[in-house]
Coordinates of C-alpha atoms in Angstrom, one line a residue:
M259 CA -7.4 41.3 -70.0
T260 CA -9.8 38.7 -71.5
P261 CA -10.9 35.6 -69.6
T262 CA -8.9 33.5 -72.0
Q263 CA -5.7 35.5 -71.3
Q264 CA -6.3 35.0 -67.6
L265 CA -6.3 31.2 -68.0
L266 CA -2.9 31.2 -69.8
P267 CA 0.2 30.8 -67.7
T268 CA 2.7 33.6 -67.6
A269 CA 5.9 32.5 -69.3
E270 CA 9.2 34.1 -68.6
A271 CA 11.0 35.4 -71.7
A272 CA 13.3 32.7 -73.1
P273 CA 16.9 33.8 -73.2
A274 CA 18.1 34.6 -76.7
P275 CA 20.1 31.7 -78.2
S276 CA 23.7 32.4 -78.8
L277 CA 24.9 32.1 -82.4
R278 CA 28.2 30.5 -83.5
P279 CA 30.2 31.1 -86.6
R280 CA 29.2 28.7 -89.4
G281 CA 32.9 28.0 -90.3
N282 CA 36.2 28.1 -88.6
A283 CA 38.6 30.4 -90.3
C284 CA 41.4 29.8 -87.8
L285 CA 41.3 26.0 -88.1
A286 CA 43.0 26.1 -91.5
D287 CA 45.8 28.1 -90.0
R288 CA 46.1 25.7 -87.1
L289 CA 46.2 22.7 -89.5
A290 CA 48.9 24.4 -91.7
R291 CA 51.0 25.0 -88.6
S292 CA 50.7 21.3 -87.7
V293 CA 51.8 20.4 -91.2
L294 CA 54.9 22.6 -90.9
A295 CA 55.8 21.0 -87.5
R296 CA 57.9 18.1 -88.8
E297 CA 59.2 17.0 -85.4
G298 CA 56.2 17.8 -83.2
S299 CA 56.4 19.2 -79.7
G300 CA 58.4 18.0 -76.7
S301 CA 55.2 18.4 -74.7
G302 CA 53.5 15.9 -77.0
S303 CA 54.9 12.3 -77.4
G304 CA 58.5 13.4 -77.5
V305 CA 59.0 10.8 -80.2
R306 CA 61.1 11.9 -83.2
T307 CA 59.6 11.1 -86.6
A308 CA 62.5 8.9 -87.7
Q309 CA 62.0 6.7 -84.6
V310 CA 58.4 5.7 -85.4
P311 CA 59.0 3.0 -88.0
D312 CA 61.4 1.3 -85.7
L313 CA 59.0 1.6 -82.8
L314 CA 56.3 -0.1 -84.8
A315 CA 58.6 -2.9 -85.9
A316 CA 59.8 -3.5 -82.3
R317 CA 56.1 -3.7 -81.1
A318 CA 55.4 -6.2 -83.8
R319 CA 58.3 -8.3 -82.7
S320 CA 57.6 -8.1 -79.0
G321 CA 53.8 -8.2 -79.0
G322 CA 53.4 -11.9 -79.2
Y323 CA 51.4 -11.6 -82.4
V324 CA 50.8 -14.7 -84.5
V325 CA 48.8 -15.0 -87.7
D326 CA 48.4 -18.4 -89.3
R327 CA 46.5 -19.6 -92.4
V328 CA 43.8 -22.1 -91.5
P329 CA 41.2 -23.9 -93.6
L330 CA 37.9 -22.2 -94.0
D331 CA 36.1 -25.0 -92.3
A332 CA 38.4 -24.6 -89.2
L333 CA 37.2 -21.0 -88.5
S334 CA 35.8 -21.0 -85.0
G335 CA 32.4 -19.3 -84.8
W336 CA 32.1 -19.1 -88.6
S337 CA 30.2 -21.4 -91.0
F338 CA 28.7 -21.6 -94.4
T339 CA 25.0 -21.0 -94.2
P340 CA 22.8 -23.8 -95.6
G341 CA 20.9 -22.8 -98.7
T342 CA 22.9 -19.6 -99.5
G343 CA 26.5 -20.8 -98.9
N344 CA 27.3 -17.4 -97.3
L345 CA 30.2 -17.4 -94.9
A346 CA 28.8 -15.8 -91.7
H347 CA 29.5 -15.5 -88.0
D348 CA 27.4 -17.5 -85.6
S349 CA 26.3 -14.3 -83.8
G350 CA 24.9 -12.8 -87.0
R351 CA 27.2 -9.8 -86.4
F352 CA 30.6 -8.6 -87.6
F353 CA 30.3 -9.3 -91.3
S354 CA 29.5 -12.0 -93.8
V355 CA 31.0 -13.1 -97.2
E356 CA 28.2 -13.2 -99.7
G357 CA 27.9 -13.1 -103.5
L358 CA 27.5 -10.0 -105.7
R359 CA 26.0 -9.7 -109.2
A360 CA 26.9 -6.4 -110.9
E361 CA 26.1 -5.0 -114.3
V362 CA 27.5 -1.7 -115.8
G363 CA 25.9 -0.1 -118.8
G364 CA 27.1 2.6 -121.1
S365 CA 29.4 2.6 -124.1
A366 CA 31.3 -0.5 -122.8
P367 CA 28.7 -2.6 -120.9
H368 CA 29.9 -5.5 -118.9
S369 CA 28.8 -7.7 -116.0
W370 CA 30.4 -9.9 -113.4
Q371 CA 29.9 -11.9 -110.3
Q372 CA 32.2 -12.2 -107.2
P373 CA 32.3 -12.8 -103.5
I374 CA 32.0 -9.6 -101.5
I375 CA 32.1 -8.5 -97.8
H376 CA 28.7 -7.5 -96.4
Q377 CA 29.1 -5.4 -93.2
P378 CA 26.0 -3.3 -92.8
E379 CA 27.0 -1.7 -89.5
V380 CA 28.7 1.7 -89.4
G381 CA 32.1 1.8 -87.7
I382 CA 34.0 4.7 -86.1
L383 CA 37.4 5.9 -87.3
G384 CA 38.2 8.6 -84.8
L385 CA 41.3 10.8 -84.4
L386 CA 41.7 12.7 -81.1
A387 CA 43.4 16.1 -81.5
R388 CA 45.0 18.4 -78.9
E389 CA 47.3 21.3 -78.9
F390 CA 50.8 21.1 -77.4
D391 CA 52.8 24.3 -77.4
G392 CA 50.3 25.9 -79.7
V393 CA 50.5 23.1 -82.3
L394 CA 47.8 20.5 -83.1
H395 CA 48.8 16.9 -82.5
F396 CA 46.8 13.8 -83.1
L397 CA 46.7 10.7 -81.0
M398 CA 47.8 7.7 -83.1
Q399 CA 47.6 4.1 -82.1
A400 CA 50.2 1.5 -82.9
K401 CA 47.6 -1.1 -83.8
M402 CA 48.0 -4.7 -84.8
E403 CA 45.8 -6.0 -87.6
P404 CA 46.1 -9.5 -88.9
G405 CA 46.3 -8.5 -92.6
N406 CA 48.8 -5.7 -92.2
A407 CA 52.2 -5.9 -93.9
G408 CA 54.5 -5.8 -90.8
L409 CA 51.4 -6.4 -88.6
V410 CA 51.6 -3.1 -86.7
Q411 CA 50.8 0.3 -88.3
L412 CA 49.6 3.7 -87.2
S413 CA 45.8 3.7 -86.9
P414 CA 43.4 6.3 -85.7
T415 CA 42.8 6.7 -81.9
V416 CA 39.6 4.7 -82.3
Q417 CA 39.2 2.2 -85.1
A418 CA 36.2 -0.1 -84.3
T419 CA 33.1 -1.5 -85.9
R420 CA 29.8 -1.3 -84.0
S421 CA 30.2 -5.0 -83.1
N422 CA 33.6 -4.2 -81.6
Y423 CA 32.6 -1.2 -79.5
T424 CA 29.3 -2.7 -78.3
K425 CA 31.4 -5.7 -77.3
V426 CA 29.7 -8.5 -79.2
H427 CA 33.0 -10.3 -78.8
R428 CA 32.8 -9.9 -75.0
G429 CA 36.3 -8.4 -74.9
R430 CA 37.7 -5.3 -73.4
D431 CA 36.3 -1.8 -73.8
V432 CA 37.6 0.2 -76.8
A433 CA 40.0 2.8 -75.5
Y434 CA 39.1 6.5 -75.8
L435 CA 35.7 5.7 -77.2
D436 CA 34.0 8.2 -74.9
H437 CA 35.7 11.1 -76.7
F438 CA 33.7 10.2 -79.9
V439 CA 30.3 9.1 -78.6
G440 CA 28.0 10.5 -76.0
P441 CA 27.8 13.8 -74.2
A442 CA 31.4 13.9 -73.0
R443 CA 33.0 14.1 -76.5
G444 CA 35.0 17.1 -77.4
R445 CA 34.9 19.7 -80.1
V446 CA 34.2 18.2 -83.5
L447 CA 36.5 19.2 -86.3
T448 CA 35.1 16.9 -88.9
D449 CA 32.5 14.1 -88.9
V450 CA 31.5 12.5 -92.2
L451 CA 30.4 9.1 -93.5
Q452 CA 32.7 7.7 -96.0
S453 CA 32.9 4.5 -98.1
E454 CA 35.5 1.8 -98.1
H455 CA 36.7 -0.3 -101.0
G456 CA 33.7 -0.6 -103.4
S457 CA 35.3 -3.6 -105.1
W458 CA 35.5 -5.7 -101.9
F459 CA 32.7 -4.2 -99.6
F460 CA 29.0 -3.9 -100.3
H461 CA 27.7 -0.5 -99.2
K462 CA 30.3 -0.3 -96.4
T463 CA 30.3 3.0 -94.5
N464 CA 32.5 4.3 -91.7
R465 CA 32.2 7.4 -89.6
N466 CA 35.4 9.5 -90.1
M467 CA 35.8 11.8 -87.2
V468 CA 38.3 14.2 -85.7
V469 CA 37.5 15.5 -82.2
E470 CA 39.6 18.1 -80.3
V471 CA 40.0 18.3 -76.6
P472 CA 41.1 21.5 -74.8
A473 CA 44.8 22.0 -74.4
D474 CA 44.4 21.9 -70.6
T475 CA 42.6 18.5 -70.7
D476 CA 44.7 15.7 -69.3
V477 CA 44.4 12.7 -71.7
P478 CA 46.3 9.8 -70.2
V479 CA 48.4 8.2 -73.0
R480 CA 48.0 4.4 -72.9
D481 CA 50.6 1.9 -74.0
G482 CA 50.9 1.8 -77.8
Y483 CA 49.6 5.4 -78.4
L484 CA 51.6 8.5 -79.3
W485 CA 50.9 12.2 -80.2
L486 CA 52.1 13.2 -83.7
T487 CA 51.7 16.4 -85.8
L488 CA 50.4 16.5 -89.4
G489 CA 53.9 17.2 -90.5
Q490 CA 55.2 14.0 -88.8
L491 CA 52.4 12.0 -90.4
G492 CA 53.2 13.5 -93.8
E493 CA 56.8 12.4 -93.4
L494 CA 55.7 8.9 -92.3
L495 CA 53.4 8.6 -95.3
C496 CA 56.6 8.4 -97.3
H497 CA 57.5 5.2 -95.6
D498 CA 56.1 1.8 -96.8
D499 CA 53.3 0.3 -94.6
V500 CA 53.5 2.7 -91.7
V501 CA 50.3 4.8 -91.8
N502 CA 47.3 2.6 -92.2
M503 CA 44.4 3.1 -94.6
D504 CA 41.9 4.3 -91.9
S505 CA 44.3 7.0 -90.7
R506 CA 44.8 8.2 -94.3
S507 CA 41.0 8.3 -94.8
V508 CA 40.4 10.4 -91.7
L509 CA 43.3 12.8 -92.4
A510 CA 41.9 13.6 -95.9
C511 CA 38.6 14.6 -94.3
L512 CA 40.1 17.4 -92.2
P513 CA 38.8 20.7 -93.5
F514 CA 41.9 22.3 -94.9
A515 CA 41.4 25.7 -96.7
P516 CA 41.7 25.6 -100.5
E517 CA 45.2 26.4 -101.6
S518 CA 44.1 28.8 -104.3
A519 CA 41.0 30.7 -105.2
S520 CA 41.5 29.8 -108.9
A521 CA 41.0 26.5 -110.7
L522 CA 40.3 25.2 -114.2
R523 CA 36.7 24.7 -113.1
S524 CA 34.6 26.4 -110.5
D525 CA 33.3 24.4 -107.5
A526 CA 29.8 24.6 -109.0
E527 CA 31.1 23.2 -112.3
V528 CA 32.9 20.4 -110.5
R529 CA 29.7 19.4 -108.6
S530 CA 27.7 19.6 -111.8
W531 CA 30.1 17.4 -113.7
F532 CA 30.1 14.9 -110.9
T533 CA 26.3 14.9 -110.6
E534 CA 26.0 14.3 -114.4
E535 CA 28.4 11.4 -114.1
R536 CA 26.3 9.9 -111.4
S537 CA 23.1 10.4 -113.3
L538 CA 24.4 8.9 -116.6
R539 CA 26.2 5.9 -115.2
D540 CA 24.0 2.8 -115.2
V541 CA 25.2 0.5 -112.4
R542 CA 23.1 -2.4 -111.1
A543 CA 24.5 -4.4 -108.2
E544 CA 22.8 -6.7 -105.8
L545 CA 23.7 -9.3 -103.2
A546 CA 23.3 -12.9 -104.2
P547 CA 23.8 -16.3 -102.5
L548 CA 27.6 -17.0 -102.4
S549 CA 26.8 -20.6 -103.6
S550 CA 25.3 -19.1 -106.8
V551 CA 28.3 -17.1 -107.9
T552 CA 29.7 -18.4 -111.2
G553 CA 33.4 -18.3 -112.2
W554 CA 34.6 -18.9 -108.6
H555 CA 35.3 -22.2 -106.9
R556 CA 35.7 -23.2 -103.3
D557 CA 37.9 -25.8 -101.7
R558 CA 38.9 -26.4 -98.1
W559 CA 41.4 -23.5 -98.0
S560 CA 40.0 -20.8 -100.1
I561 CA 37.4 -19.3 -102.5
A562 CA 39.2 -18.4 -105.6
H563 CA 38.5 -17.2 -109.2
E564 CA 38.8 -20.0 -111.8
E565 CA 41.4 -18.0 -113.8
C566 CA 43.5 -17.3 -110.6
R567 CA 43.0 -13.6 -110.8
Y568 CA 41.7 -10.8 -108.6
F569 CA 41.6 -12.2 -105.0
E570 CA 40.8 -15.2 -102.9
V571 CA 38.9 -15.6 -99.6
V572 CA 41.1 -17.3 -97.0
G573 CA 40.9 -18.1 -93.3
V574 CA 43.3 -17.0 -90.5
S575 CA 43.9 -17.8 -86.8
V576 CA 45.1 -14.8 -84.9
R577 CA 46.7 -14.3 -81.5
A578 CA 47.2 -10.7 -80.3
E579 CA 47.5 -10.0 -76.6
G580 CA 47.0 -6.3 -76.9
R581 CA 43.7 -6.4 -78.7
E582 CA 40.2 -6.2 -77.1
V583 CA 40.0 -10.0 -77.7
P584 CA 43.4 -11.9 -77.5
Q585 CA 42.6 -14.7 -79.9
W586 CA 40.1 -15.3 -82.7
T587 CA 39.7 -16.7 -86.3
Q588 CA 38.2 -14.9 -89.3
P589 CA 38.1 -14.9 -93.1
L590 CA 40.1 -12.3 -95.0
F591 CA 40.3 -11.3 -98.7
R592 CA 43.8 -11.8 -100.1
P593 CA 44.4 -9.9 -103.4
L594 CA 46.6 -11.6 -106.0
G595 CA 49.1 -8.9 -106.9
T596 CA 50.2 -5.4 -105.8
G597 CA 47.9 -2.6 -106.9
V598 CA 48.8 0.7 -108.5
T599 CA 47.0 3.8 -107.3
A600 CA 48.1 7.1 -108.8
F601 CA 47.2 10.7 -109.4
V602 CA 48.5 12.3 -112.5
T603 CA 49.2 16.0 -111.7
R604 CA 49.8 19.2 -113.6
R605 CA 50.0 22.9 -112.8
F606 CA 47.7 25.3 -114.6
G607 CA 48.4 28.9 -114.1
G608 CA 50.8 27.9 -111.3
V609 CA 48.1 26.0 -109.4
R610 CA 48.4 22.3 -108.8
H611 CA 45.6 20.1 -110.2
V612 CA 45.1 16.3 -110.1
L613 CA 43.3 14.2 -112.6
A614 CA 40.4 12.5 -110.9
A615 CA 38.3 9.7 -112.5
A616 CA 34.6 8.9 -112.0
R617 CA 34.9 5.4 -110.6
R618 CA 32.2 2.8 -110.8
E619 CA 32.5 0.0 -108.3
G620 CA 29.9 -2.7 -107.6
G621 CA 29.9 -2.1 -103.8
F622 CA 29.4 1.7 -103.8
L623 CA 26.3 3.0 -102.0
D624 CA 25.9 5.4 -104.9
T625 CA 26.8 4.7 -108.5
V626 CA 30.0 6.7 -108.8
E627 CA 32.7 8.2 -106.5
L628 CA 35.7 10.3 -107.5
G629 CA 38.9 8.2 -107.6
P630 CA 42.5 8.4 -108.6
T631 CA 43.6 8.7 -112.3
V632 CA 44.8 5.0 -112.1
Q633 CA 43.4 2.4 -109.7
C634 CA 44.0 -1.2 -110.7
T635 CA 46.1 -4.3 -110.1
P636 CA 48.2 -4.6 -113.3
A637 CA 48.4 -8.4 -113.1
N638 CA 44.6 -8.6 -113.6
H639 CA 45.0 -6.8 -117.0
A640 CA 48.2 -8.4 -118.2
H641 CA 46.3 -10.7 -120.6
L642 CA 44.5 -7.8 -122.3
P643 CA 45.8 -6.0 -125.5
A644 CA 47.3 -2.5 -125.1
D645 CA 44.2 -0.7 -126.2
R646 CA 42.2 -2.3 -123.3
Q647 CA 44.7 -1.6 -120.6
P648 CA 43.6 0.9 -117.9
P649 CA 44.0 4.5 -119.1
F650 CA 47.2 6.3 -118.0
L651 CA 48.7 3.1 -116.5
S652 CA 51.7 3.3 -118.8
T653 CA 52.0 7.0 -118.0
V654 CA 52.5 6.4 -114.3
L655 CA 54.5 3.2 -114.6
E656 CA 56.9 4.5 -117.2
A657 CA 57.4 8.0 -115.7
P658 CA 61.0 9.1 -115.1
R659 CA 62.0 9.2 -111.5
S660 CA 62.2 13.0 -111.6
A661 CA 58.4 13.1 -112.4
V662 CA 57.4 11.0 -109.3
L663 CA 56.5 13.5 -106.6
F664 CA 55.3 10.8 -104.2
G665 CA 55.8 7.1 -104.3
T666 CA 55.4 4.5 -101.6
V667 CA 53.7 1.2 -101.0
L668 CA 50.8 1.3 -98.5
S669 CA 48.6 -1.3 -97.0
E670 CA 44.8 -1.4 -97.4
E671 CA 42.6 -2.2 -94.4
G672 CA 44.3 -4.9 -92.4
G673 CA 41.2 -6.1 -90.5
S674 CA 39.6 -7.3 -93.7
F675 CA 42.4 -7.9 -96.3
L676 CA 45.5 -10.0 -96.1
H677 CA 48.6 -8.3 -97.3
A678 CA 46.6 -6.0 -99.6
R679 CA 49.2 -3.5 -100.8
S680 CA 49.2 -0.8 -103.5
R681 CA 52.0 1.3 -104.9
Y682 CA 50.7 4.9 -104.3
L683 CA 52.1 7.5 -106.8
I684 CA 51.7 11.1 -107.6
V685 CA 53.2 11.7 -111.0
E686 CA 53.9 15.0 -112.8
A687 CA 52.7 15.0 -116.4
D688 CA 52.5 17.4 -119.3
E689 CA 50.3 18.0 -122.3
S690 CA 51.8 15.1 -124.2
T691 CA 50.9 12.5 -121.5
A692 CA 47.8 14.1 -119.9
R693 CA 46.0 16.7 -122.0
T694 CA 44.3 19.8 -120.6
T695 CA 41.0 18.5 -122.0
P696 CA 40.9 15.0 -120.4
P697 CA 39.0 12.0 -121.8
P698 CA 35.4 11.3 -120.8
G699 CA 35.0 10.4 -117.2
Y700 CA 38.1 12.4 -116.0
L701 CA 38.3 15.9 -114.6
W702 CA 41.1 18.2 -113.5
L703 CA 40.5 19.7 -110.0
T704 CA 42.7 21.1 -107.3
P705 CA 43.5 19.2 -104.1
G706 CA 41.6 22.0 -102.3
Q707 CA 38.5 21.2 -104.4
L708 CA 38.9 17.5 -103.7
N709 CA 39.3 18.2 -100.0
S710 CA 36.1 20.2 -99.9
L711 CA 34.3 17.2 -101.4
T712 CA 35.5 15.0 -98.6
Q713 CA 33.3 17.1 -96.3
H714 CA 30.4 15.2 -97.9
G715 CA 29.9 11.5 -97.8
H716 CA 30.5 9.2 -100.7
Y717 CA 32.0 11.7 -103.1
V718 CA 35.7 10.8 -102.9
N719 CA 36.7 7.1 -102.7
V720 CA 39.1 5.7 -100.1
Q721 CA 42.1 5.3 -102.6
A722 CA 41.8 9.0 -103.6
R723 CA 41.5 10.0 -99.9
S724 CA 44.8 8.1 -99.3
L725 CA 46.6 10.1 -102.0
L726 CA 44.9 13.3 -100.8
A727 CA 46.2 12.8 -97.3
S728 CA 49.8 12.7 -98.6
L729 CA 49.2 15.9 -100.6
L730 CA 47.6 17.8 -97.7
T731 CA 50.3 16.7 -95.1
T732 CA 53.3 17.4 -97.3
E733 CA 52.2 20.5 -99.2
P734 CA 50.5 22.9 -96.8
P735 CA 47.4 24.3 -98.5
H736 CA 48.4 27.8 -97.4
S737 CA 50.8 29.4 -95.0
P738 CA 49.5 30.1 -91.6
A739 CA 48.7 33.7 -90.7

């Protein structure tokens, strides 16, 4: 032994690290069994699927909830910032309403200005999962949001911005938060950053999470929460304004197995096409002072477009005893008209495909995300000639009833938008209405391929995730083993 070796401490051999499987082959089977469980387990909530809409309506009636329109200058804790005209909270947190200047290049270049919500903090949308009688259930919250149609809808277990769960509002703790942050959280089934509406939010990102606790873990069910299976949620997605947008977003991010090993394009080709769309699309968008935005005017009650289109910014006063804070005021965006959000679908070789579009929206963190075939508010385009109407809009609106595989009216995010509703559709097409070779900017891919892309942030937009949630919870990707 050398003198140098004598000076070195003798270290015990470190135990060999244990390795874990990179994937979870059995999770897809467990998700499929949950999809097939249309009435859940008696050991879960014990609530039958058909009872849920009535339970939500009863809670809305008995909860003491009141939402009133108020003038923008009557918003407590909010004010228009001198110099910029931005509408912001006195704490500097939550969000602000600012201006956006956007320019899109390409074959049909155009530019515009608008108000937009700037909320740079990342929120948590978290679903808690647990097995009852061998079937995965998910803890849903009957949550009141001031902009919801019907006020109360099914939200994730946790739906909170960072300002909420760090209690900037000095309200109550967010229930079940410890299952999603810190060392006590359970087994992560999915955890991915996803965008919200790129037309109304600037670079908004939420953490979409599903965390499972062991079946022998006692999870006290608080008032207003209930355990439901994926099959029950799939049934409830067929009801207007029952499953909220945040729940739909998280459900679409669950890692279902692809329903088929075959598709019109390989996964590598899909990713290559998408990468090319991103690289070729020239989108420039930047925040600007709200007072500098042209084409919009402000009065005491709203900020609105001069042609009475798109949306307006309004103020509301809210009373909600069951929330972390029982009373508050805030601005909301109120769309002018009901949207249409639709996937055109066909089967190729017996395998279902949906026609996705490369969507460019001014608020996206990246230039492009995959969206539905149709995503628009028809009233905003009514003044345009037929050749300038959104592609495939007439296909989905004029489809015979037999071709509509899914059709319901769903609310968008009720914490930021007032009665923002869209008619969500999945419409069967053929070669005459949706060709095998789609127009530029569109691509046929399977729901399984789309689901695999939701495992990555900012690939699939929130409207497409909503439609994907209905596909995954009504048509099991595969039968459980």
